[in-house]
Amino acid sequence: MATLICDCNRTMPLDPQALGRALDEKLTLHSTLCRREAAAFQQAIRSGEEVVVACTQEKRLFGELGRETEGAVSPVRFVNIRETGGWSRDAKAAGPKIAALLAAARLPEPDPVPTVGYDSSAARLLVIGPLEQAERFAALAGEGLRPTLLSTGGSGSQERRWPVLAGRIDSLRGWLGAFQLAWTQDNPIDLDLCTRCNACIAACPESAIGLDYQVDLQACRSHRECVKVCQAAGAIDFGREPQSHTDAFDLVLDLREQPGFLQHAPPQGYFHLPPAKAAGAAALDTLLRLRDLVGEFDKPRFVAYKQKLCAHSRNGRTGCTACVDVCSAEAIGSDRTHQQVKVNFHLCVGCGACTTVCPTGALTYAYPRPEDQGAKIRTLLSAYEKAGGRAPILLLHSQERGRELVEELGRAAGVGAAAGVPANVIPVPLWHAASTGIELWLAAVAQGAAHVAVLATGEEAPQYLEALQQQMQVAQAMLEGLGYAGSHLSLVQSRNPTDLDQDLQLLARRTGAVPQQRARFAAAADKRVTLDLAIDHLIEQAPAQPEAIVLPAGAPIGAVAVDADKCTLCMSCVGACPSSALLDNPQQPQLRFIEKNCVQCGLCAGTCPEKAIVLQPRLLASPERKQPRVLNEAQPYACIRCGKPFGTGKAIESMLARLAGHSMFQGAALERLKMCGDCRVIDLYSATDEVKITDV
């Protein structure tokens, strides 16, 4: 692989020898790679090996140059080393960070994943709002769209240029290419029959009919003059029953004050443009986006779901609802009948917050996969350390607004208007800032990250920020309990480059202690495996060795406390446990527990008929965390007829106490409950005082 670096007309202090040593590659420093030295790029892309270009500004230019270069066969990747480090107040110390960014750019691309398809090629656009505004936007939409207007009042033009609907919206559901509008036509005027002759408007003494050609039933006094003048067309009928309709659309433009979808992330293809934004840049941007969304599209299926790992429900009881609660697109719903959650991949926007809060790993991020994201973080940290860097800080940010903020800050630093990204802060772009969680953060600390910060720019749903803060509190409690001094995790909330500049200068000094021996494990596809590897390494290298660390509520690890006086060893909790943390013993009545498997979903506590189980979020730092231990045990109860053990004394006594007053369990019938299954049948058929079906 060839790496091309450029100091952008000598505005960055790059050291090609030091960078080359970190990358195990001989590097040549260019100053005008996109201009006078473009021949070096052309020569590199003829080699057949992959090429990394340390410039994103001229990506389009390099693409055109590649297409015009004869014999160009090399795949090309681009990485930004300028705004992320080369343009900053301490750019001279940013060499290790630049080496890390270049090393990460050399990693292979993630494997492709299944896609989700959208088809909006029919270009059916529904415009909801006051008629005059709806008509204006329909006209601006141009020839590429087929508008239908749903009037909410106002005054329309005389010419009927587009289909117009009017009535009560019952529901609006769906996504790009598959919106379903259910509405009820409940006005006396049928717009399909109306000729817009305006005779009804002139005839109405209360002015209850406007240029939207609908009767204001609040103002109408039932003179019915409008009906008389409309006899030829027959469009007005006050006795007409409301009629329900369903129509399909590909795109929706909603001009009402209140949106039709209340979730933070509405479906793709739906645009809300309230009256305050109906003119100006926002309106123009919306129209351009509407036009761009006509056609056939695919997007990655961002998450993968494994039902057998899911702790959502068991036996009709609801346990974990973390993914359902956090999803800002309302793309995840409960399906207790099948003991699972259901993901609507057409509504999913790929934020990954569901995978972040999932305690079991039943939901995992698929593009990139956890092992790909983990490999990137490990590469960044190892290359940074190899290049001589100290106390690295990872800044995880979204690849849209987060990237824009970082680049705007770098540009300001390039002209001396800001300090820029500090030398030890490594920006890491993600599809969404909420797509990583506690397992990758702790793995990063185990691999040498002195701090992990997540940048929130205001585009995130409020529940995402709550989830990130909760997970950070849990991780920080673990690290502090193990004796790792300092601050290791933070949520940076910056809305503009000025705020980000100030926040990053403070962040650069907020570093925490890391293990003396860096972890070298690779992140696994299984979330719990990565979490266990990180915890094991942190415990092994910990400055302190506590027996247990109390964690905040909501932690994905912990223990359960069983009240032995209440527990009857019915084992319903064992059947409900989705992670095999609770186990029975086939040899004797015994409830066992493996703490490292517990995800604190609460299904055991909700299932227990005796209410004998309480969750205890904590980290057990001793090896017993991985070993089964006995929570409760009892002597087996022996059948009073044959002596065979078939239950526990407490369970049998509890059953006898509950059924003693029942009319069906008196005398011999009550004694029969003390027998095993075989003996009950024998006793029942051998009893002389029992009425049998053959005797009837």
Tab-separated table of C-alpha atoms in Angstrom, residues 118 172-180 250-253 259-272 289-290 293 299 328-331 344-349:
chain	number	residue	atom	x	y	z
A	118	TYR	CA	-36.775	1.845	-1.312
A	172	LEU	CA	-50.171	8.589	8.250
A	173	ARG	CA	-47.684	5.710	8.294
A	174	GLY	CA	-44.848	4.295	6.261
A	175	TRP	CA	-41.558	5.420	4.781
A	176	LEU	CA	-39.969	6.509	1.517
A	177	GLY	CA	-41.890	4.924	-1.349
A	178	ALA	CA	-44.485	3.320	0.938
A	179	PHE	CA	-46.481	5.959	2.817
A	180	GLN	CA	-50.082	5.085	3.600
A	250	ASP	CA	-43.847	8.020	-2.082
A	251	LEU	CA	-43.002	11.321	-0.395
A	252	VAL	CA	-44.710	13.613	2.102
A	253	LEU	CA	-44.270	17.362	2.578
A	259	PRO	CA	-45.727	17.439	12.384
A	260	GLY	CA	-47.497	14.236	11.460
A	261	PHE	CA	-44.693	12.175	13.013
A	262	LEU	CA	-43.686	13.074	16.556
A	263	GLN	CA	-40.572	10.908	16.916
A	264	HIS	CA	-37.167	12.582	16.847
A	265	ALA	CA	-36.165	10.773	13.652
A	266	PRO	CA	-39.151	10.773	11.257
A	267	PRO	CA	-39.304	8.268	8.381
A	268	GLN	CA	-37.116	8.892	5.379
A	269	GLY	CA	-39.156	10.615	2.706
A	270	TYR	CA	-41.148	12.704	5.212
A	271	PHE	CA	-40.356	16.420	5.488
A	272	HIS	CA	-41.891	18.842	7.973
A	289	ARG	CA	-34.035	16.946	-1.152
A	290	LEU	CA	-37.516	15.924	-2.319
A	293	LEU	CA	-35.349	11.177	-3.370
A	299	LYS	CA	-29.142	1.531	2.361
A	328	SER	CA	-35.697	7.726	18.215
A	329	ALA	CA	-37.171	6.445	14.939
A	330	GLU	CA	-39.684	4.129	16.659
A	331	ALA	CA	-38.269	1.384	14.462
A	344	ASN	CA	-38.423	-2.258	11.039
A	345	PHE	CA	-35.328	-1.777	8.911
A	346	HIS	CA	-37.099	0.704	6.620
A	347	LEU	CA	-37.581	3.056	9.579
A	348	CYS	CA	-34.128	2.430	11.094
A	349	VAL	CA	-31.804	5.403	10.525
